[in-house]
PDB file of C-alpha atoms in Angstrom:
ATOM      1  CA  MET A   1      99.668 146.273 168.281  1.00 92.00           C
ATOM      2  CA  THR A   2     100.341 145.902 171.990  1.00 95.00           C
ATOM      3  CA  LYS A   3      99.531 148.326 174.783  1.00 97.00           C
ATOM      4  CA  LYS A   4     103.259 148.974 175.163  1.00 96.00           C
ATOM      5  CA  GLU A   5     103.573 149.804 171.478  1.00 96.00           C
ATOM      6  CA  ILE A   6     100.684 152.265 171.396  1.00 97.00           C
ATOM      7  CA  ALA A   7     102.006 153.933 174.556  1.00 98.00           C
ATOM      8  CA  SER A   8     105.299 154.617 172.766  1.00 97.00           C
ATOM      9  CA  TYR A   9     103.426 156.848 170.295  1.00 98.00           C
ATOM     10  CA  ILE A  10     101.849 159.052 172.965  1.00 98.00           C
ATOM     11  CA  ASP A  11     102.941 162.395 174.399  1.00 98.00           C
ATOM     12  CA  HIS A  12     101.252 162.311 177.824  1.00 98.00           C
ATOM     13  CA  THR A  13     100.010 165.885 178.083  1.00 98.00           C
ATOM     14  CA  LEU A  14      98.995 168.355 180.764  1.00 98.00           C
ATOM     15  CA  LEU A  15      98.994 171.973 179.588  1.00 98.00           C
ATOM     16  CA  ALA A  16      96.093 173.343 181.619  1.00 97.00           C
ATOM     17  CA  PRO A  17      96.966 176.732 183.152  1.00 97.00           C
ATOM     18  CA  GLN A  18      95.762 175.544 186.553  1.00 98.00           C
ATOM     19  CA  ALA A  19      97.967 172.419 186.581  1.00 98.00           C
ATOM     20  CA  THR A  20      99.693 171.882 189.913  1.00 98.00           C
ATOM     21  CA  VAL A  21     103.072 170.408 190.822  1.00 98.00           C
ATOM     22  CA  LYS A  22     101.284 167.406 192.311  1.00 98.00           C
ATOM     23  CA  GLN A  23      99.483 166.796 189.016  1.00 98.00           C
ATOM     24  CA  ILE A  24     102.710 167.107 187.015  1.00 98.00           C
ATOM     25  CA  ILE A  25     104.426 164.582 189.276  1.00 98.00           C
ATOM     26  CA  LEU A  26     101.501 162.185 188.808  1.00 98.00           C
ATOM     27  CA  LEU A  27     101.710 162.739 185.034  1.00 98.00           C
ATOM     28  CA  CYS A  28     105.370 161.730 185.113  1.00 98.00           C
ATOM     29  CA  LYS A  29     104.726 158.657 187.234  1.00 98.00           C
ATOM     30  CA  GLU A  30     102.018 157.555 184.797  1.00 98.00           C
ATOM     31  CA  ALA A  31     104.376 158.140 181.873  1.00 98.00           C
ATOM     32  CA  ILE A  32     107.014 155.912 183.451  1.00 98.00           C
ATOM     33  CA  ARG A  33     104.474 153.230 184.337  1.00 98.00           C
ATOM     34  CA  TYR A  34     102.928 153.125 180.858  1.00 98.00           C
ATOM     35  CA  GLY A  35     106.056 153.856 178.795  1.00 98.00           C
ATOM     36  CA  PHE A  36     104.799 156.949 177.005  1.00 98.00           C
ATOM     37  CA  ALA A  37     107.115 158.699 174.537  1.00 98.00           C
ATOM     38  CA  SER A  38     107.142 161.906 176.561  1.00 98.00           C
ATOM     39  CA  VAL A  39     105.298 164.113 178.972  1.00 98.00           C
ATOM     40  CA  CYS A  40     104.276 167.453 177.502  1.00 98.00           C
ATOM     41  CA  VAL A  41     104.122 170.263 180.061  1.00 98.00           C
ATOM     42  CA  ASN A  42     104.266 174.031 180.189  1.00 98.00           C
ATOM     43  CA  PRO A  43     107.777 175.568 180.414  1.00 98.00           C
ATOM     44  CA  SER A  44     107.482 176.388 184.111  1.00 98.00           C
ATOM     45  CA  TYR A  45     107.218 172.659 184.869  1.00 98.00           C
ATOM     46  CA  VAL A  46     110.082 171.413 182.696  1.00 98.00           C
ATOM     47  CA  SER A  47     112.522 171.210 185.608  1.00 98.00           C
ATOM     48  CA  VAL A  48     109.973 169.289 187.701  1.00 98.00           C
ATOM     49  CA  ALA A  49     109.390 166.799 184.891  1.00 98.00           C
ATOM     50  CA  TYR A  50     113.121 166.479 184.250  1.00 98.00           C
ATOM     51  CA  THR A  51     113.744 165.564 187.885  1.00 98.00           C
ATOM     52  CA  GLU A  52     110.889 163.057 187.989  1.00 98.00           C
ATOM     53  CA  LEU A  53     111.894 161.376 184.705  1.00 98.00           C
ATOM     54  CA  ALA A  54     115.673 161.416 185.193  1.00 96.00           C
ATOM     55  CA  GLU A  55     115.961 157.642 185.688  1.00 95.00           C
ATOM     56  CA  SER A  56     113.548 156.736 182.875  1.00 98.00           C
ATOM     57  CA  ASN A  57     113.440 156.692 179.070  1.00 97.00           C
ATOM     58  CA  VAL A  58     110.502 159.103 178.959  1.00 98.00           C
ATOM     59  CA  LYS A  59     111.344 162.420 177.289  1.00 98.00           C
ATOM     60  CA  VAL A  60     110.425 165.892 178.497  1.00 98.00           C
ATOM     61  CA  CYS A  61     108.424 167.885 175.956  1.00 98.00           C
ATOM     62  CA  THR A  62     107.381 171.501 176.334  1.00 98.00           C
ATOM     63  CA  VAL A  63     105.625 174.205 174.341  1.00 98.00           C
ATOM     64  CA  VAL A  64     106.964 177.476 172.932  1.00 98.00           C
ATOM     65  CA  GLY A  65     104.997 180.537 171.831  1.00 98.00           C
ATOM     66  CA  PHE A  66     101.996 178.713 173.222  1.00 98.00           C
ATOM     67  CA  PRO A  67      99.124 178.827 172.513  1.00 97.00           C
ATOM     68  CA  LEU A  68      98.867 181.850 170.175  1.00 97.00           C
ATOM     69  CA  GLY A  69     102.158 181.740 168.293  1.00 98.00           C
ATOM     70  CA  ALA A  70     102.134 185.526 168.273  1.00 97.00           C
ATOM     71  CA  THR A  71     105.362 186.183 170.182  1.00 97.00           C
ATOM     72  CA  THR A  72     108.484 187.181 168.259  1.00 98.00           C
ATOM     73  CA  SER A  73     110.958 184.687 166.865  1.00 98.00           C
ATOM     74  CA  VAL A  74     113.556 185.950 169.333  1.00 98.00           C
ATOM     75  CA  ASP A  75     111.214 185.307 172.245  1.00 98.00           C
ATOM     76  CA  LYS A  76     110.323 181.832 170.970  1.00 98.00           C
ATOM     77  CA  ALA A  77     113.966 180.894 170.505  1.00 98.00           C
ATOM     78  CA  SER A  78     114.872 182.213 173.956  1.00 98.00           C
ATOM     79  CA  GLU A  79     111.994 180.272 175.502  1.00 98.00           C
ATOM     80  CA  ALA A  80     113.132 177.107 173.727  1.00 98.00           C
ATOM     81  CA  VAL A  81     116.771 177.465 174.789  1.00 98.00           C
ATOM     82  CA  ASN A  82     115.798 178.128 178.392  1.00 98.00           C
ATOM     83  CA  ALA A  83     113.550 175.058 178.404  1.00 98.00           C
ATOM     84  CA  ILE A  84     116.327 172.889 176.978  1.00 98.00           C
ATOM     85  CA  LYS A  85     118.730 174.092 179.655  1.00 98.00           C
ATOM     86  CA  ASN A  86     116.076 173.157 182.228  1.00 98.00           C
ATOM     87  CA  GLY A  87     115.855 169.626 180.843  1.00 98.00           C
ATOM     88  CA  ALA A  88     113.525 169.640 177.820  1.00 98.00           C
ATOM     89  CA  ASP A  89     114.203 167.098 175.067  1.00 98.00           C
ATOM     90  CA  GLU A  90     111.416 168.148 172.705  1.00 98.00           C
ATOM     91  CA  ILE A  91     110.089 171.568 171.728  1.00 98.00           C
ATOM     92  CA  ASP A  92     106.558 172.029 170.344  1.00 98.00           C
ATOM     93  CA  MET A  93     106.439 175.540 168.889  1.00 98.00           C
ATOM     94  CA  VAL A  94     103.408 177.407 167.553  1.00 98.00           C
ATOM     95  CA  ILE A  95     103.847 179.117 164.197  1.00 98.00           C
ATOM     96  CA  ASN A  96     102.989 182.746 163.546  1.00 98.00           C
ATOM     97  CA  ILE A  97      99.404 181.907 162.609  1.00 97.00           C
ATOM     98  CA  GLY A  98      98.589 185.431 161.450  1.00 97.00           C
ATOM     99  CA  ALA A  99     101.548 185.433 159.071  1.00 98.00           C
ATOM    100  CA  ALA A 100     100.362 182.103 157.662  1.00 98.00           C
ATOM    101  CA  ALA A 101      96.814 183.405 157.203  1.00 96.00           C
ATOM    102  CA  ASP A 102      98.259 186.442 155.412  1.00 97.00           C
ATOM    103  CA  GLY A 103     100.291 184.236 153.088  1.00 97.00           C
ATOM    104  CA  ARG A 104     103.587 185.579 154.462  1.00 98.00           C
ATOM    105  CA  PHE A 105     105.256 182.208 154.252  1.00 98.00           C
ATOM    106  CA  SER A 106     108.827 183.486 154.131  1.00 97.00           C
ATOM    107  CA  GLU A 107     108.128 184.963 157.570  1.00 98.00           C
ATOM    108  CA  VAL A 108     106.595 181.686 158.773  1.00 98.00           C
ATOM    109  CA  SER A 109     109.641 179.791 157.549  1.00 98.00           C
ATOM    110  CA  ARG A 110     112.096 182.200 159.202  1.00 98.00           C
ATOM    111  CA  ASP A 111     110.189 182.001 162.481  1.00 98.00           C
ATOM    112  CA  ILE A 112     110.385 178.203 162.507  1.00 98.00           C
ATOM    113  CA  ALA A 113     114.028 178.180 161.431  1.00 98.00           C
ATOM    114  CA  TYR A 114     114.946 180.565 164.233  1.00 98.00           C
ATOM    115  CA  VAL A 115     113.560 178.178 166.834  1.00 98.00           C
ATOM    116  CA  VAL A 116     114.929 175.050 165.147  1.00 98.00           C
ATOM    117  CA  GLU A 117     118.444 176.450 164.861  1.00 98.00           C
ATOM    118  CA  ALA A 118     118.496 177.770 168.436  1.00 98.00           C
ATOM    119  CA  SER A 119     117.099 174.499 169.794  1.00 98.00           C
ATOM    120  CA  LYS A 120     119.495 172.262 167.896  1.00 98.00           C
ATOM    121  CA  LYS A 121     122.448 174.421 168.937  1.00 98.00           C
ATOM    122  CA  ALA A 122     121.422 174.361 172.604  1.00 98.00           C
ATOM    123  CA  GLY A 123     120.963 170.613 172.425  1.00 98.00           C
ATOM    124  CA  LYS A 124     124.354 170.080 170.810  1.00 98.00           C
ATOM    125  CA  GLU A 125     126.014 172.008 173.628  1.00 98.00           C
ATOM    126  CA  LEU A 126     124.417 169.555 176.077  1.00 97.00           C
ATOM    127  CA  ASN A 127     125.085 166.515 173.876  1.00 97.00           C
ATOM    128  CA  LYS A 128     121.349 166.026 173.334  1.00 96.00           C
ATOM    129  CA  ASN A 129     119.323 165.486 170.184  1.00 96.00           C
ATOM    130  CA  ILE A 130     116.466 167.961 170.424  1.00 98.00           C
ATOM    131  CA  ILE A 131     113.237 167.219 168.563  1.00 98.00           C
ATOM    132  CA  VAL A 132     111.295 170.243 167.268  1.00 98.00           C
ATOM    133  CA  LYS A 133     107.605 169.933 166.404  1.00 98.00           C
ATOM    134  CA  VAL A 134     105.760 172.732 164.620  1.00 98.00           C
ATOM    135  CA  ILE A 135     102.157 173.402 165.660  1.00 98.00           C
ATOM    136  CA  LEU A 136     100.099 174.736 162.732  1.00 98.00           C
ATOM    137  CA  GLU A 137      96.723 175.198 164.471  1.00 98.00           C
ATOM    138  CA  THR A 138      95.019 173.587 161.498  1.00 97.00           C
ATOM    139  CA  CYS A 139      91.475 174.502 162.559  1.00 96.00           C
ATOM    140  CA  LEU A 140      92.275 178.148 161.737  1.00 96.00           C
ATOM    141  CA  LEU A 141      93.807 177.502 158.298  1.00 97.00           C
ATOM    142  CA  ASP A 142      92.559 176.307 154.916  1.00 97.00           C
ATOM    143  CA  ASP A 143      94.080 173.316 153.154  1.00 98.00           C
ATOM    144  CA  ASN A 144      96.371 175.308 150.867  1.00 98.00           C
ATOM    145  CA  THR A 145      97.751 177.252 153.814  1.00 98.00           C
ATOM    146  CA  ILE A 146      98.303 174.047 155.797  1.00 98.00           C
ATOM    147  CA  GLN A 147     100.256 172.620 152.881  1.00 98.00           C
ATOM    148  CA  ASP A 148     102.414 175.730 152.603  1.00 98.00           C
ATOM    149  CA  CYS A 149     103.089 175.733 156.351  1.00 98.00           C
ATOM    150  CA  CYS A 150     104.183 172.092 156.188  1.00 98.00           C
ATOM    151  CA  LEU A 151     106.633 173.044 153.453  1.00 98.00           C
ATOM    152  CA  CYS A 152     107.917 175.892 155.635  1.00 98.00           C
ATOM    153  CA  ALA A 153     108.519 173.485 158.511  1.00 98.00           C
ATOM    154  CA  LYS A 154     110.254 171.036 156.215  1.00 97.00           C
ATOM    155  CA  LYS A 155     112.468 173.762 154.752  1.00 96.00           C
ATOM    156  CA  ALA A 156     113.360 175.011 158.237  1.00 98.00           C
ATOM    157  CA  GLY A 157     114.590 171.598 159.360  1.00 98.00           C
ATOM    158  CA  ALA A 158     111.869 170.777 161.892  1.00 98.00           C
ATOM    159  CA  ASP A 159     111.321 167.153 162.876  1.00 98.00           C
ATOM    160  CA  TYR A 160     107.515 167.091 163.046  1.00 98.00           C
ATOM    161  CA  VAL A 161     104.475 169.054 162.012  1.00 98.00           C
ATOM    162  CA  LYS A 162     101.658 169.044 164.546  1.00 98.00           C
ATOM    163  CA  THR A 163      97.968 169.775 164.137  1.00 98.00           C
ATOM    164  CA  SER A 164      96.798 171.750 167.131  1.00 97.00           C
ATOM    165  CA  THR A 165      97.287 173.372 170.502  1.00 97.00           C
ATOM    166  CA  GLY A 166      93.843 172.302 171.660  1.00 93.00           C
ATOM    167  CA  PHE A 167      93.250 175.863 172.876  1.00 92.00           C
ATOM    168  CA  ALA A 168      91.980 177.549 169.689  1.00 87.00           C
ATOM    169  CA  THR A 169      88.362 178.680 169.560  1.00 80.00           C
ATOM    170  CA  PRO A 170      87.289 178.835 165.899  1.00 81.00           C
ATOM    171  CA  LYS A 171      83.751 180.087 165.334  1.00 78.00           C
ATOM    172  CA  SER A 172      81.205 179.925 162.536  1.00 76.00           C
ATOM    173  CA  LEU A 173      79.505 183.018 161.132  1.00 75.00           C
ATOM    174  CA  ASP A 174      76.720 182.699 163.705  1.00 84.00           C
ATOM    175  CA  GLY A 175      79.242 182.650 166.541  1.00 84.00           C
ATOM    176  CA  SER A 176      78.931 178.980 167.435  1.00 80.00           C
ATOM    177  CA  LEU A 177      82.128 177.117 168.234  1.00 77.00           C
ATOM    178  CA  LEU A 178      83.692 174.850 165.604  1.00 78.00           C
ATOM    179  CA  PRO A 179      85.928 171.780 166.184  1.00 78.00           C
ATOM    180  CA  ASN A 180      89.396 172.838 167.269  1.00 82.00           C
ATOM    181  CA  GLY A 181      91.509 169.679 167.409  1.00 90.00           C
ATOM    182  CA  ALA A 182      92.985 167.075 165.129  1.00 95.00           C
ATOM    183  CA  ASN A 183      91.025 165.415 162.363  1.00 96.00           C
ATOM    184  CA  VAL A 184      91.823 162.669 159.885  1.00 97.00           C
ATOM    185  CA  HIS A 185      91.692 164.933 156.844  1.00 97.00           C
ATOM    186  CA  HIS A 186      94.319 167.327 158.170  1.00 98.00           C
ATOM    187  CA  VAL A 187      96.616 164.522 159.294  1.00 98.00           C
ATOM    188  CA  GLU A 188      96.379 162.885 155.870  1.00 98.00           C
ATOM    189  CA  LEU A 189      97.040 166.236 154.197  1.00 98.00           C
ATOM    190  CA  MET A 190     100.078 166.963 156.357  1.00 98.00           C
ATOM    191  CA  ARG A 191     101.512 163.505 155.787  1.00 98.00           C
ATOM    192  CA  ALA A 192     101.052 163.849 152.035  1.00 98.00           C
ATOM    193  CA  VAL A 193     103.121 167.046 152.074  1.00 98.00           C
ATOM    194  CA  VAL A 194     105.976 165.990 154.368  1.00 97.00           C
ATOM    195  CA  GLY A 195     106.231 162.425 153.077  1.00 96.00           C
ATOM    196  CA  ASP A 196     108.460 159.996 154.955  1.00 93.00           C
ATOM    197  CA  GLU A 197     111.028 162.622 155.890  1.00 89.00           C
ATOM    198  CA  MET A 198     109.233 164.124 158.885  1.00 97.00           C
ATOM    199  CA  GLY A 199     106.906 163.112 161.664  1.00 98.00           C
ATOM    200  CA  VAL A 200     103.264 164.116 162.028  1.00 98.00           C
ATOM    201  CA  LYS A 201     101.834 164.698 165.489  1.00 98.00           C
ATOM    202  CA  ALA A 202      98.076 164.645 165.915  1.00 98.00           C
ATOM    203  CA  SER A 203      96.857 166.494 168.988  1.00 98.00           C
ATOM    204  CA  GLY A 204      93.710 168.122 170.278  1.00 96.00           C
ATOM    205  CA  GLY A 205      90.569 166.236 171.204  1.00 95.00           C
ATOM    206  CA  ILE A 206      92.016 162.718 170.937  1.00 97.00           C
ATOM    207  CA  ARG A 207      90.345 161.046 173.894  1.00 97.00           C
ATOM    208  CA  THR A 208      89.351 157.555 172.755  1.00 97.00           C
ATOM    209  CA  VAL A 209      90.940 154.399 171.407  1.00 97.00           C
ATOM    210  CA  GLN A 210      89.117 154.814 168.096  1.00 96.00           C
ATOM    211  CA  ALA A 211      90.313 158.411 167.717  1.00 97.00           C
ATOM    212  CA  ALA A 212      93.902 157.274 168.282  1.00 97.00           C
ATOM    213  CA  VAL A 213      93.501 154.451 165.765  1.00 97.00           C
ATOM    214  CA  ASN A 214      92.093 156.862 163.188  1.00 96.00           C
ATOM    215  CA  MET A 215      95.066 159.216 163.575  1.00 97.00           C
ATOM    216  CA  LEU A 216      97.634 156.433 163.270  1.00 96.00           C
ATOM    217  CA  LYS A 217      95.955 155.091 160.139  1.00 95.00           C
ATOM    218  CA  ALA A 218      95.870 158.604 158.681  1.00 96.00           C
ATOM    219  CA  GLY A 219      99.645 158.894 159.016  1.00 97.00           C
ATOM    220  CA  ALA A 220     100.374 160.255 162.487  1.00 97.00           C
ATOM    221  CA  ASN A 221     103.388 158.853 164.288  1.00 97.00           C
ATOM    222  CA  ARG A 222     102.974 160.795 167.502  1.00 98.00           C
ATOM    223  CA  ILE A 223      99.762 161.512 169.405  1.00 98.00           C
ATOM    224  CA  GLY A 224      99.390 164.318 171.926  1.00 98.00           C
ATOM    225  CA  THR A 225      96.652 163.644 174.448  1.00 98.00           C
ATOM    226  CA  SER A 226      95.679 164.076 178.064  1.00 97.00           C
ATOM    227  CA  SER A 227      93.798 160.769 177.798  1.00 98.00           C
ATOM    228  CA  GLY A 228      96.797 158.510 177.284  1.00 98.00           C
ATOM    229  CA  VAL A 229      96.070 156.326 180.282  1.00 98.00           C
ATOM    230  CA  ALA A 230      92.478 155.704 179.183  1.00 98.00           C
ATOM    231  CA  ILE A 231      93.590 154.966 175.619  1.00 98.00           C
ATOM    232  CA  VAL A 232      96.195 152.414 176.675  1.00 98.00           C
ATOM    233  CA  ASP A 233      93.935 150.809 179.285  1.00 98.00           C
ATOM    234  CA  GLY A 234      91.195 150.437 176.681  1.00 98.00           C
ATOM    235  CA  TRP A 235      93.491 149.244 173.903  1.00 97.00           C
ATOM    236  CA  ASP A 236      92.512 145.948 172.237  1.00 94.00           C
ATOM    237  CA  GLU A 237      95.741 144.090 171.526  1.00 93.00           C
ATOM    238  CA  SER A 238      93.919 141.619 169.286  1.00 89.00           C
ATOM    239  CA  ALA A 239      92.791 144.368 166.898  1.00 87.00           C
ATOM    240  CA  ASP A 240      94.636 144.615 163.603  1.00 86.00           C
ATOM    241  CA  VAL A 241      96.132 148.089 163.982  1.00 89.00           C
ATOM    242  CA  LYS A 242      99.335 148.737 162.084  1.00 84.00           C
ATOM    243  CA  PRO A 243     100.567 152.350 162.042  1.00 87.00           C
ATOM    244  CA  LYS A 244     101.974 153.435 158.696  1.00 83.00           C
ATOM    245  CA  TYR A 245     104.932 155.198 160.302  1.00 89.00           C
ATOM    246  CA  LYS A 246     107.182 154.442 163.250  1.00 85.00           C
ATOM    247  CA  VAL A 247     107.449 156.884 166.117  1.00 84.00           C
ATOM    248  CA  LEU A 248     110.446 159.208 165.829  1.00 77.00           C
ATOM    249  CA  ILE A 249     112.500 159.986 168.938  1.00 72.00           C
TER     250      ILE A 249
END
């Protein structure tokens, strides 16, 4: 697998609250140089990214209901539509995590569907195919709940399920922090549920070549990371890495 090929799987990400315009512009220039699938930025920077990427094949990705997922479906849909009008091609929405933890999966499904339908409609009006990814925040959910949430996303017509925001802070009983990003087990579990019909995006804590390889082998076909440049620069083209699934755009 070449450096160019691995780059095409990566959403080059900068979601830090203190991110500056200068940093977003650099992010976009790196994305063009390396050929990343998209840049993933906060909604306030969508128009900046759109302008910087206008002459390239790199997509503009943004987040909705981020990072808690606790806003209403109406608010999430409005946020998504506004972002699309500003130039977004891909929407990464956070589910209602509390509803999922409660087992209120009809509510989870409706929430996702609301955003998917609004996003697809807004895209159609602009003659664009909008990709919607559904962030589950897997570190806060058990396996059965993750499976049910994947089914909700599938039922709602989403394009991808995604592991994490990278901003969750799960804690053990003694108050110590637990891992909050993607792991192989969750990616394998999500892929087993959605099959070949949807994409799986692994994100959160993927900072090394080996971590990226592990996620691709587990079934991910998109990787969200702020370490895309380091991963591509360190990529060994002679290594026998064959992702199970092609990137979906």
